[in-house]
Every structure is written in structure tokens, then in C-alpha cells.
Amino acid sequence: LWAGQFVRCFGAQFFSIALMLWVKQATDSATLMGMIMMVSTLPGVLLGPLGGAASDRYSRRRIVLLSSFLVGVSVLLLSLSMYVFPDNPQLSIVFLFITSTAIAVGNAFFSPAIVAAIPDLVPESRVANANSLSQLSYQLSVFVGQGGGGVLFRVLGAPLLFLINALSYFAATISAALINIPQEVPEKVKTFKETLQAFWQDTLEGLRYVRDQAGLRELVLLSALQNFFFVPIILLFPFYVEDVLLLSEDWYGFILAVYGSGAVAGYVLAGAIQV
């Protein structure tokens, strides 16, 4: 599972950097880029609690398999559309919106299932280490993937990087198919109404838990505040690198890699030091 997610994270970094640079060079519109980032984020906000409830009520392995496969198909269609219609950026932008939404919806179910599966796979005393290792692999992919993503974008182009991303999702699907996640799945309810009621109750229970835990509640608010100020920086980075610093797209990846290196150091310390 860890190896498959490591590969998927690399592909996701290639997708992210190719999307930002392609939109910037094709449209030179920060507004359009912001809209794409919005549709990439909003489904996760709206469906995140539902995805968490689904990971408790249904097979986490199946959720990982289905979501990673469907997202891989959507990214593959995006790549093929850019190959087949290379001179039609408007069509590519439409596919970018569709694919970004599909990735966000898939991750809303995929991510909670992965996080919830870790305690099922390792002893309780090793959960913190396993979570740190999982985050470390993600940040390593940010460091290496984005550090080289700008160079690869210049050499290979966006369609091929999107294709690599699609293949990485298929690799994650195959890896998840080879594992067994021990999980006690609740008895299935019979009607659609009962299913909705069960999801709603699970979602409310999770929100109440966050509300009642002072430390967790403050952590959620601080994370939201951090993202609120951090997202505009990422959004405007391509414009700053190319239009203000007058550097090539390679340097967009290099600068993002510095962020990744700091995050890697942080996760190593978080896993090694008991606070």
C-alpha cells in the first residue's frame, strides 16, 4: 500500500505542476487558474465528511481501488484529448475542469480510506510512525516530483505528464488489489433512506467529536487559516517566476522543492520525537 501511494504521489505532483504551468502559458489568467483550484478543492470540503463515513461503513480496500481507478481514467482522457486536439486549448480547459473535479471527488473518498486503513495494518504502538512515514513519502514526492516537474514540463510537455499521472493511479490501483485490509464492516442497511440516515449520523458524530475536543477543534481552525493564506502563494507562483523574476519554468519546480524539503524535515522530526 505504501509503495503504491508513493508512486501515486509522484504522479500527482507531475499533474499539479503541469496544470499550473500549462494554464499560465496557455491563458495567462490567474482568475482561470484560481477557478480550477476552487473546483479542485470544493468537492473535498463538501464530500470529505461523507468520504470519512463511507470508509467506516464500506470496504476501505474497495474504496481505494474504485476511486484510484476512476481518477486514473479521467486523467487518461484528459491526456488523450490534448494529444488528439493539440490546437484546441478551450477544449483542454474544459477537460481540465472536469478532471480536476473528478480528482477532488475521488480523493474525498480515497484519502479517508487510506488514513483509516493504517491503524488496521499496523500495531497501535506503531500508528504514529506509520502516519509519519506516509506523510514523509508524500513530502518526498513533493520535493523530488515538483523539483524535477518544471524541467520535465519543458522537456516532455503537459500531455505526457498527465499520462504519467494516469499511469501512477493505475499503479496504485494494482498495489491496493494485492493487499488485504482487516476491517470490521458494519451490517449493511437495506434501504436507500436508511443508508442516507446512517451516513448523516456518522457525519454528525464526527463533527461533534471535533467540536467537543478543544485541541482538535483549534487544530482544524488553524489548518483552515493556514491554507487560506497559503493557497494564493501557490496560485501566483508561476506568474511571479516567469513574469517578475523572468526565469524559466524549471525554477518554478525548484522553488516549490524548497517547500517540500522543509516539510520532509518536519515530518522526520514529528515521527522521531515524541511530543
PDB file of C-alpha atoms in Angstrom:
ATOM      1  CA  LEU A   1       0.000   0.000   0.000  1.00  0.00           C
ATOM      2  CA  TRP A   2       2.796   2.426   0.908  1.00  0.00           C
ATOM      3  CA  ALA A   3       4.670   1.755  -2.354  1.00  0.00           C
ATOM      4  CA  GLY A   4       1.541   2.267  -4.441  1.00  0.00           C
ATOM      5  CA  GLN A   5       0.734   5.551  -2.720  1.00  0.00           C
ATOM      6  CA  PHE A   6       4.342   6.690  -3.116  1.00  0.00           C
ATOM      7  CA  VAL A   7       4.047   6.234  -6.893  1.00  0.00           C
ATOM      8  CA  ARG A   8       0.640   7.929  -6.945  1.00  0.00           C
ATOM      9  CA  CYS A   9       2.006  10.930  -5.048  1.00  0.00           C
ATOM     10  CA  PHE A  10       4.770  11.368  -7.611  1.00  0.00           C
ATOM     11  CA  GLY A  11       2.236  11.339 -10.424  1.00  0.00           C
ATOM     12  CA  ALA A  12       0.053  13.844  -8.566  1.00  0.00           C
ATOM     13  CA  GLN A  13       2.974  16.284  -8.315  1.00  0.00           C
ATOM     14  CA  PHE A  14       3.598  15.994 -12.059  1.00  0.00           C
ATOM     15  CA  PHE A  15      -0.100  16.681 -12.676  1.00  0.00           C
ATOM     16  CA  SER A  16      -0.138  19.681 -10.352  1.00  0.00           C
ATOM     17  CA  ILE A  17       2.917  21.398 -11.785  1.00  0.00           C
ATOM     18  CA  ALA A  18       1.905  20.658 -15.398  1.00  0.00           C
ATOM     19  CA  LEU A  19      -1.583  22.038 -14.779  1.00  0.00           C
ATOM     20  CA  MET A  20      -0.322  25.282 -13.237  1.00  0.00           C
ATOM     21  CA  LEU A  21       2.312  25.937 -15.896  1.00  0.00           C
ATOM     22  CA  TRP A  22       0.098  24.925 -18.835  1.00  0.00           C
ATOM     23  CA  VAL A  23      -2.803  27.146 -17.735  1.00  0.00           C
ATOM     24  CA  LYS A  24      -0.425  30.040 -17.124  1.00  0.00           C
ATOM     25  CA  GLN A  25       1.224  29.749 -20.539  1.00  0.00           C
ATOM     26  CA  ALA A  26      -1.980  28.972 -22.458  1.00  0.00           C
ATOM     27  CA  THR A  27      -4.209  31.650 -20.905  1.00  0.00           C
ATOM     28  CA  ASP A  28      -2.042  33.920 -18.707  1.00  0.00           C
ATOM     29  CA  SER A  29      -5.093  34.135 -16.443  1.00  0.00           C
ATOM     30  CA  ALA A  30      -4.725  33.920 -12.676  1.00  0.00           C
ATOM     31  CA  THR A  31      -8.527  34.063 -12.427  1.00  0.00           C
ATOM     32  CA  LEU A  32      -8.941  30.903 -14.502  1.00  0.00           C
ATOM     33  CA  MET A  33      -6.233  29.166 -12.526  1.00  0.00           C
ATOM     34  CA  GLY A  34      -7.999  30.139  -9.304  1.00  0.00           C
ATOM     35  CA  MET A  35     -11.281  28.730 -10.606  1.00  0.00           C
ATOM     36  CA  ILE A  36      -9.613  25.424 -11.439  1.00  0.00           C
ATOM     37  CA  MET A  37      -8.091  25.302  -7.953  1.00  0.00           C
ATOM     38  CA  MET A  38     -11.527  26.060  -6.498  1.00  0.00           C
ATOM     39  CA  VAL A  39     -13.185  23.116  -8.261  1.00  0.00           C
ATOM     40  CA  SER A  40     -10.198  21.028  -7.144  1.00  0.00           C
ATOM     41  CA  THR A  41     -10.876  21.907  -3.515  1.00  0.00           C
ATOM     42  CA  LEU A  42     -14.632  22.401  -3.095  1.00  0.00           C
ATOM     43  CA  PRO A  43     -15.671  18.733  -3.553  1.00  0.00           C
ATOM     44  CA  GLY A  44     -13.218  17.744  -0.842  1.00  0.00           C
ATOM     45  CA  VAL A  45     -14.748  20.269   1.550  1.00  0.00           C
ATOM     46  CA  LEU A  46     -18.316  19.174   0.781  1.00  0.00           C
ATOM     47  CA  LEU A  47     -17.727  15.430   0.439  1.00  0.00           C
ATOM     48  CA  GLY A  48     -14.894  14.949   2.943  1.00  0.00           C
ATOM     49  CA  PRO A  49     -17.183  14.059   5.876  1.00  0.00           C
ATOM     50  CA  LEU A  50     -19.171  11.753   3.602  1.00  0.00           C
ATOM     51  CA  GLY A  51     -15.954  10.055   2.473  1.00  0.00           C
ATOM     52  CA  GLY A  52     -14.948   9.524   6.093  1.00  0.00           C
ATOM     53  CA  ALA A  53     -18.293   7.955   6.891  1.00  0.00           C
ATOM     54  CA  ALA A  54     -18.031   5.720   3.813  1.00  0.00           C
ATOM     55  CA  SER A  55     -14.607   4.453   4.928  1.00  0.00           C
ATOM     56  CA  ASP A  56     -16.186   3.305   8.202  1.00  0.00           C
ATOM     57  CA  ARG A  57     -19.219   1.645   6.645  1.00  0.00           C
ATOM     58  CA  TYR A  58     -17.762   0.061   3.495  1.00  0.00           C
ATOM     59  CA  SER A  59     -14.646  -1.829   2.489  1.00  0.00           C
ATOM     60  CA  ARG A  60     -11.698   0.583   2.536  1.00  0.00           C
ATOM     61  CA  ARG A  61      -9.847  -1.596   0.057  1.00  0.00           C
ATOM     62  CA  ARG A  62     -12.717  -1.342  -2.435  1.00  0.00           C
ATOM     63  CA  ILE A  63     -12.956   2.423  -1.953  1.00  0.00           C
ATOM     64  CA  VAL A  64      -9.229   2.775  -2.687  1.00  0.00           C
ATOM     65  CA  LEU A  65      -9.486   0.501  -5.722  1.00  0.00           C
ATOM     66  CA  LEU A  66     -12.555   2.167  -7.227  1.00  0.00           C
ATOM     67  CA  SER A  67     -11.584   5.791  -6.592  1.00  0.00           C
ATOM     68  CA  SER A  68      -7.983   5.446  -7.813  1.00  0.00           C
ATOM     69  CA  PHE A  69      -9.098   3.591 -10.955  1.00  0.00           C
ATOM     70  CA  LEU A  70     -11.810   6.111 -11.873  1.00  0.00           C
ATOM     71  CA  VAL A  71      -9.489   9.069 -11.264  1.00  0.00           C
ATOM     72  CA  GLY A  72      -6.841   7.377 -13.421  1.00  0.00           C
ATOM     73  CA  VAL A  73      -9.375   7.014 -16.244  1.00  0.00           C
ATOM     74  CA  SER A  74     -10.355  10.698 -16.035  1.00  0.00           C
ATOM     75  CA  VAL A  75      -6.714  11.859 -16.172  1.00  0.00           C
ATOM     76  CA  LEU A  76      -6.061   9.473 -19.068  1.00  0.00           C
ATOM     77  CA  LEU A  77      -8.955  11.013 -21.025  1.00  0.00           C
ATOM     78  CA  LEU A  78      -7.528  14.476 -20.362  1.00  0.00           C
ATOM     79  CA  SER A  79      -4.136  13.434 -21.702  1.00  0.00           C
ATOM     80  CA  LEU A  80      -5.649  11.814 -24.801  1.00  0.00           C
ATOM     81  CA  SER A  81      -7.777  14.886 -25.533  1.00  0.00           C
ATOM     82  CA  MET A  82      -4.661  17.086 -25.509  1.00  0.00           C
ATOM     83  CA  TYR A  83      -2.898  14.682 -27.876  1.00  0.00           C
ATOM     84  CA  VAL A  84      -5.857  14.395 -30.253  1.00  0.00           C
ATOM     85  CA  PHE A  85      -6.746  18.126 -30.206  1.00  0.00           C
ATOM     86  CA  PRO A  86      -3.420  19.895 -29.585  1.00  0.00           C
ATOM     87  CA  ASP A  87      -4.599  23.157 -31.160  1.00  0.00           C
ATOM     88  CA  ASN A  88      -7.805  23.472 -29.149  1.00  0.00           C
ATOM     89  CA  PRO A  89      -6.902  24.928 -25.727  1.00  0.00           C
ATOM     90  CA  GLN A  90     -10.543  25.728 -24.969  1.00  0.00           C
ATOM     91  CA  LEU A  91     -11.401  22.027 -25.106  1.00  0.00           C
ATOM     92  CA  SER A  92      -8.394  21.214 -22.936  1.00  0.00           C
ATOM     93  CA  ILE A  93      -9.553  23.750 -20.346  1.00  0.00           C
ATOM     94  CA  VAL A  94     -12.986  22.110 -20.252  1.00  0.00           C
ATOM     95  CA  PHE A  95     -11.340  18.713 -19.694  1.00  0.00           C
ATOM     96  CA  LEU A  96      -9.108  20.261 -17.017  1.00  0.00           C
ATOM     97  CA  PHE A  97     -12.172  21.427 -15.088  1.00  0.00           C
ATOM     98  CA  ILE A  98     -13.805  18.005 -15.410  1.00  0.00           C
ATOM     99  CA  THR A  99     -10.650  16.129 -14.452  1.00  0.00           C
ATOM    100  CA  SER A 100      -9.852  18.437 -11.512  1.00  0.00           C
ATOM    101  CA  THR A 101     -13.370  17.889 -10.181  1.00  0.00           C
ATOM    102  CA  ALA A 102     -13.069  14.112 -10.657  1.00  0.00           C
ATOM    103  CA  ILE A 103      -9.741  14.052  -8.792  1.00  0.00           C
ATOM    104  CA  ALA A 104     -11.206  16.083  -5.928  1.00  0.00           C
ATOM    105  CA  VAL A 105     -14.262  13.805  -5.651  1.00  0.00           C
ATOM    106  CA  GLY A 106     -12.082  10.691  -5.812  1.00  0.00           C
ATOM    107  CA  ASN A 107      -9.682  11.995  -3.171  1.00  0.00           C
ATOM    108  CA  ALA A 108     -12.613  12.883  -0.887  1.00  0.00           C
ATOM    109  CA  PHE A 109     -13.252   9.134  -0.571  1.00  0.00           C
ATOM    110  CA  PHE A 110      -9.743   7.864  -1.277  1.00  0.00           C
ATOM    111  CA  SER A 111      -7.839   9.845   1.376  1.00  0.00           C
ATOM    112  CA  PRO A 112     -10.046   8.984   4.398  1.00  0.00           C
ATOM    113  CA  ALA A 113      -9.944   5.318   3.415  1.00  0.00           C
ATOM    114  CA  ILE A 114      -6.125   5.345   3.284  1.00  0.00           C
ATOM    115  CA  VAL A 115      -5.797   7.172   6.615  1.00  0.00           C
ATOM    116  CA  ALA A 116      -8.311   4.869   8.297  1.00  0.00           C
ATOM    117  CA  ALA A 117      -6.582   1.778   6.893  1.00  0.00           C
ATOM    118  CA  ILE A 118      -3.245   2.500   8.580  1.00  0.00           C
ATOM    119  CA  PRO A 119      -4.418   1.564  12.127  1.00  0.00           C
ATOM    120  CA  ASP A 120      -5.871  -1.636  10.623  1.00  0.00           C
ATOM    121  CA  LEU A 121      -2.500  -2.619   9.169  1.00  0.00           C
ATOM    122  CA  VAL A 122      -0.010  -1.820  11.949  1.00  0.00           C
ATOM    123  CA  PRO A 123       0.078  -2.314  15.743  1.00  0.00           C
ATOM    124  CA  GLU A 124      -1.295   0.536  17.831  1.00  0.00           C
ATOM    125  CA  SER A 125       2.196   1.400  19.102  1.00  0.00           C
ATOM    126  CA  ARG A 126       3.340   1.974  15.518  1.00  0.00           C
ATOM    127  CA  VAL A 127       0.454   4.076  14.209  1.00  0.00           C
ATOM    128  CA  ALA A 128       2.263   7.387  14.754  1.00  0.00           C
ATOM    129  CA  ASN A 129       5.355   6.066  12.964  1.00  0.00           C
ATOM    130  CA  ALA A 130       3.267   4.718  10.088  1.00  0.00           C
ATOM    131  CA  ASN A 131       1.424   8.017   9.705  1.00  0.00           C
ATOM    132  CA  SER A 132       4.722   9.879   9.733  1.00  0.00           C
ATOM    133  CA  LEU A 133       6.141   7.512   7.104  1.00  0.00           C
ATOM    134  CA  SER A 134       3.066   8.029   4.939  1.00  0.00           C
ATOM    135  CA  GLN A 135       3.374  11.803   5.165  1.00  0.00           C
ATOM    136  CA  LEU A 136       7.131  11.599   4.641  1.00  0.00           C
ATOM    137  CA  SER A 137       6.616   9.739   1.368  1.00  0.00           C
ATOM    138  CA  TYR A 138       4.153  12.421   0.267  1.00  0.00           C
ATOM    139  CA  GLN A 139       6.546  15.241   1.081  1.00  0.00           C
ATOM    140  CA  LEU A 140       9.429  13.411  -0.601  1.00  0.00           C
ATOM    141  CA  SER A 141       7.296  13.202  -3.721  1.00  0.00           C
ATOM    142  CA  VAL A 142       6.665  16.946  -3.415  1.00  0.00           C
ATOM    143  CA  PHE A 143      10.384  17.606  -3.065  1.00  0.00           C
ATOM    144  CA  VAL A 144      11.545  15.370  -5.918  1.00  0.00           C
ATOM    145  CA  GLY A 145       8.434  15.484  -8.138  1.00  0.00           C
ATOM    146  CA  GLN A 146       7.992  19.228  -8.135  1.00  0.00           C
ATOM    147  CA  GLY A 147      11.738  19.853  -8.135  1.00  0.00           C
ATOM    148  CA  GLY A 148      12.011  17.978 -11.415  1.00  0.00           C
ATOM    149  CA  GLY A 149       8.496  18.728 -12.617  1.00  0.00           C
ATOM    150  CA  GLY A 150       9.370  22.078 -14.133  1.00  0.00           C
ATOM    151  CA  VAL A 151      12.208  20.544 -16.128  1.00  0.00           C
ATOM    152  CA  LEU A 152      10.015  17.638 -17.240  1.00  0.00           C
ATOM    153  CA  PHE A 153       7.263  20.058 -18.268  1.00  0.00           C
ATOM    154  CA  ARG A 154       9.700  21.916 -20.517  1.00  0.00           C
ATOM    155  CA  VAL A 155      11.121  18.692 -21.985  1.00  0.00           C
ATOM    156  CA  LEU A 156       8.057  16.439 -22.194  1.00  0.00           C
ATOM    157  CA  GLY A 157       5.082  18.803 -22.160  1.00  0.00           C
ATOM    158  CA  ALA A 158       1.819  18.708 -20.206  1.00  0.00           C
ATOM    159  CA  PRO A 159       0.052  15.851 -22.097  1.00  0.00           C
ATOM    160  CA  LEU A 160       2.825  13.354 -21.330  1.00  0.00           C
ATOM    161  CA  LEU A 161       2.996  14.404 -17.671  1.00  0.00           C
ATOM    162  CA  PHE A 162      -0.765  13.921 -17.426  1.00  0.00           C
ATOM    163  CA  LEU A 163      -0.342  10.465 -18.949  1.00  0.00           C
ATOM    164  CA  ILE A 164       2.310   9.614 -16.347  1.00  0.00           C
ATOM    165  CA  ASN A 165      -0.111  10.743 -13.648  1.00  0.00           C
ATOM    166  CA  ALA A 166      -2.841   8.467 -15.039  1.00  0.00           C
ATOM    167  CA  LEU A 167      -0.433   5.510 -15.023  1.00  0.00           C
ATOM    168  CA  SER A 168       0.519   6.281 -11.418  1.00  0.00           C
ATOM    169  CA  TYR A 169      -3.147   5.987 -10.393  1.00  0.00           C
ATOM    170  CA  PHE A 170      -3.390   2.647 -12.169  1.00  0.00           C
ATOM    171  CA  ALA A 171      -0.228   1.506 -10.339  1.00  0.00           C
ATOM    172  CA  ALA A 172      -1.858   2.499  -7.034  1.00  0.00           C
ATOM    173  CA  THR A 173      -4.944   0.527  -8.039  1.00  0.00           C
ATOM    174  CA  ILE A 174      -2.866  -2.587  -8.729  1.00  0.00           C
ATOM    175  CA  SER A 175      -0.967  -2.271  -5.435  1.00  0.00           C
ATOM    176  CA  ALA A 176      -4.221  -1.935  -3.489  1.00  0.00           C
ATOM    177  CA  ALA A 177      -5.570  -5.034  -5.237  1.00  0.00           C
ATOM    178  CA  LEU A 178      -2.652  -7.061  -3.855  1.00  0.00           C
ATOM    179  CA  ILE A 179      -3.247  -6.293  -0.179  1.00  0.00           C
ATOM    180  CA  ASN A 180      -5.777  -7.221   2.475  1.00  0.00           C
ATOM    181  CA  ILE A 181      -7.055  -4.597   4.917  1.00  0.00           C
ATOM    182  CA  PRO A 182      -8.565  -6.264   8.006  1.00  0.00           C
ATOM    183  CA  GLN A 183     -11.701  -4.322   8.783  1.00  0.00           C
ATOM    184  CA  GLU A 184     -14.971  -4.941  10.561  1.00  0.00           C
ATOM    185  CA  VAL A 185     -17.640  -3.625   8.198  1.00  0.00           C
ATOM    186  CA  PRO A 186     -20.985  -2.784   9.885  1.00  0.00           C
ATOM    187  CA  GLU A 187     -24.053  -4.680   8.798  1.00  0.00           C
ATOM    188  CA  LYS A 188     -25.440  -3.135   5.635  1.00  0.00           C
ATOM    189  CA  VAL A 189     -28.722  -1.279   5.877  1.00  0.00           C
ATOM    190  CA  LYS A 190     -31.405  -2.297   3.461  1.00  0.00           C
ATOM    191  CA  THR A 191     -32.997   0.827   2.006  1.00  0.00           C
ATOM    192  CA  PHE A 192     -31.537   3.935   0.371  1.00  0.00           C
ATOM    193  CA  LYS A 193     -33.195   6.125   3.016  1.00  0.00           C
ATOM    194  CA  GLU A 194     -31.610   4.121   5.816  1.00  0.00           C
ATOM    195  CA  THR A 195     -28.236   4.393   4.072  1.00  0.00           C
ATOM    196  CA  LEU A 196     -28.523   8.197   3.886  1.00  0.00           C
ATOM    197  CA  GLN A 197     -29.584   8.376   7.535  1.00  0.00           C
ATOM    198  CA  ALA A 198     -26.612   6.258   8.561  1.00  0.00           C
ATOM    199  CA  PHE A 199     -24.195   8.466   6.606  1.00  0.00           C
ATOM    200  CA  TRP A 200     -25.733  11.611   8.083  1.00  0.00           C
ATOM    201  CA  GLN A 201     -25.486  10.246  11.627  1.00  0.00           C
ATOM    202  CA  ASP A 202     -21.841   9.229  11.121  1.00  0.00           C
ATOM    203  CA  THR A 203     -21.002  12.653   9.681  1.00  0.00           C
ATOM    204  CA  LEU A 204     -22.693  14.492  12.566  1.00  0.00           C
ATOM    205  CA  GLU A 205     -20.929  12.250  15.067  1.00  0.00           C
ATOM    206  CA  GLY A 206     -17.563  13.137  13.523  1.00  0.00           C
ATOM    207  CA  LEU A 207     -18.327  16.873  13.530  1.00  0.00           C
ATOM    208  CA  ARG A 208     -19.492  16.721  17.154  1.00  0.00           C
ATOM    209  CA  TYR A 209     -16.303  14.929  18.132  1.00  0.00           C
ATOM    210  CA  VAL A 210     -14.186  17.666  16.540  1.00  0.00           C
ATOM    211  CA  ARG A 211     -16.318  20.337  18.232  1.00  0.00           C
ATOM    212  CA  ASP A 212     -16.019  18.744  21.674  1.00  0.00           C
ATOM    213  CA  GLN A 213     -12.249  18.148  21.552  1.00  0.00           C
ATOM    214  CA  ALA A 214     -10.666  21.545  22.254  1.00  0.00           C
ATOM    215  CA  GLY A 215      -7.233  20.694  20.867  1.00  0.00           C
ATOM    216  CA  LEU A 216      -8.630  19.055  17.743  1.00  0.00           C
ATOM    217  CA  ARG A 217     -11.104  21.903  17.174  1.00  0.00           C
ATOM    218  CA  GLU A 218      -8.336  24.502  17.348  1.00  0.00           C
ATOM    219  CA  LEU A 219      -6.118  22.417  15.079  1.00  0.00           C
ATOM    220  CA  VAL A 220      -8.841  22.287  12.405  1.00  0.00           C
ATOM    221  CA  LEU A 221      -9.336  26.063  12.591  1.00  0.00           C
ATOM    222  CA  LEU A 222      -5.597  26.741  12.413  1.00  0.00           C
ATOM    223  CA  SER A 223      -5.235  24.401   9.428  1.00  0.00           C
ATOM    224  CA  ALA A 224      -8.037  26.217   7.625  1.00  0.00           C
ATOM    225  CA  LEU A 225      -6.409  29.570   8.368  1.00  0.00           C
ATOM    226  CA  GLN A 226      -3.025  28.356   7.151  1.00  0.00           C
ATOM    227  CA  ASN A 227      -4.480  27.073   3.878  1.00  0.00           C
ATOM    228  CA  PHE A 228      -6.421  30.308   3.373  1.00  0.00           C
ATOM    229  CA  PHE A 229      -3.165  32.280   3.241  1.00  0.00           C
ATOM    230  CA  PHE A 230      -1.018  29.607   1.601  1.00  0.00           C
ATOM    231  CA  VAL A 231      -3.146  28.865  -1.474  1.00  0.00           C
ATOM    232  CA  PRO A 232      -2.726  32.348  -3.044  1.00  0.00           C
ATOM    233  CA  ILE A 233       1.046  31.926  -2.820  1.00  0.00           C
ATOM    234  CA  ILE A 234       0.917  28.668  -4.815  1.00  0.00           C
ATOM    235  CA  LEU A 235      -1.586  30.223  -7.241  1.00  0.00           C
ATOM    236  CA  LEU A 236       0.621  33.222  -8.036  1.00  0.00           C
ATOM    237  CA  PHE A 237       3.981  31.410  -8.044  1.00  0.00           C
ATOM    238  CA  PRO A 238       4.050  30.681 -11.815  1.00  0.00           C
ATOM    239  CA  PHE A 239       3.352  34.343 -12.602  1.00  0.00           C
ATOM    240  CA  TYR A 240       5.995  35.513 -10.144  1.00  0.00           C
ATOM    241  CA  VAL A 241       8.659  33.160 -11.511  1.00  0.00           C
ATOM    242  CA  GLU A 242       8.081  33.860 -15.211  1.00  0.00           C
ATOM    243  CA  ASP A 243       6.820  37.470 -15.220  1.00  0.00           C
ATOM    244  CA  VAL A 244       8.705  39.058 -12.297  1.00  0.00           C
ATOM    245  CA  LEU A 245      11.862  37.000 -11.878  1.00  0.00           C
ATOM    246  CA  LEU A 246      11.969  36.335 -15.662  1.00  0.00           C
ATOM    247  CA  LEU A 247      13.086  32.742 -15.091  1.00  0.00           C
ATOM    248  CA  SER A 248      12.202  29.547 -16.963  1.00  0.00           C
ATOM    249  CA  GLU A 249       9.537  27.131 -15.762  1.00  0.00           C
ATOM    250  CA  ASP A 250      12.340  24.946 -14.352  1.00  0.00           C
ATOM    251  CA  TRP A 251      12.677  27.397 -11.476  1.00  0.00           C
ATOM    252  CA  TYR A 252       9.016  27.115 -10.578  1.00  0.00           C
ATOM    253  CA  GLY A 253       9.684  23.491  -9.687  1.00  0.00           C
ATOM    254  CA  PHE A 254      12.962  24.286  -7.937  1.00  0.00           C
ATOM    255  CA  ILE A 255      11.349  26.857  -5.645  1.00  0.00           C
ATOM    256  CA  LEU A 256       8.475  24.515  -4.793  1.00  0.00           C
ATOM    257  CA  ALA A 257      11.037  21.832  -3.971  1.00  0.00           C
ATOM    258  CA  VAL A 258      12.403  24.064  -1.200  1.00  0.00           C
ATOM    259  CA  TYR A 259       8.955  23.990   0.416  1.00  0.00           C
ATOM    260  CA  GLY A 260       8.994  20.207   0.098  1.00  0.00           C
ATOM    261  CA  SER A 261      12.410  19.908   1.754  1.00  0.00           C
ATOM    262  CA  GLY A 262      11.211  21.833   4.799  1.00  0.00           C
ATOM    263  CA  ALA A 263       8.126  19.669   5.061  1.00  0.00           C
ATOM    264  CA  VAL A 264      10.239  16.489   4.820  1.00  0.00           C
ATOM    265  CA  ALA A 265      12.383  17.698   7.724  1.00  0.00           C
ATOM    266  CA  GLY A 266       9.265  18.468   9.736  1.00  0.00           C
ATOM    267  CA  TYR A 267       7.734  15.020   9.255  1.00  0.00           C
ATOM    268  CA  VAL A 268      11.019  13.288  10.091  1.00  0.00           C
ATOM    269  CA  LEU A 269      11.144  15.203  13.376  1.00  0.00           C
ATOM    270  CA  ALA A 270       7.461  14.559  14.075  1.00  0.00           C
ATOM    271  CA  GLY A 271       7.998  10.818  13.658  1.00  0.00           C
ATOM    272  CA  ALA A 272      11.240  10.676  15.659  1.00  0.00           C
ATOM    273  CA  ILE A 273      10.406  12.948  18.605  1.00  0.00           C
ATOM    274  CA  GLN A 274       7.569  12.163  20.961  1.00  0.00           C
ATOM    275  CA  VAL A 275       5.875  15.468  21.799  1.00  0.00           C
TER     276      VAL A 275
END
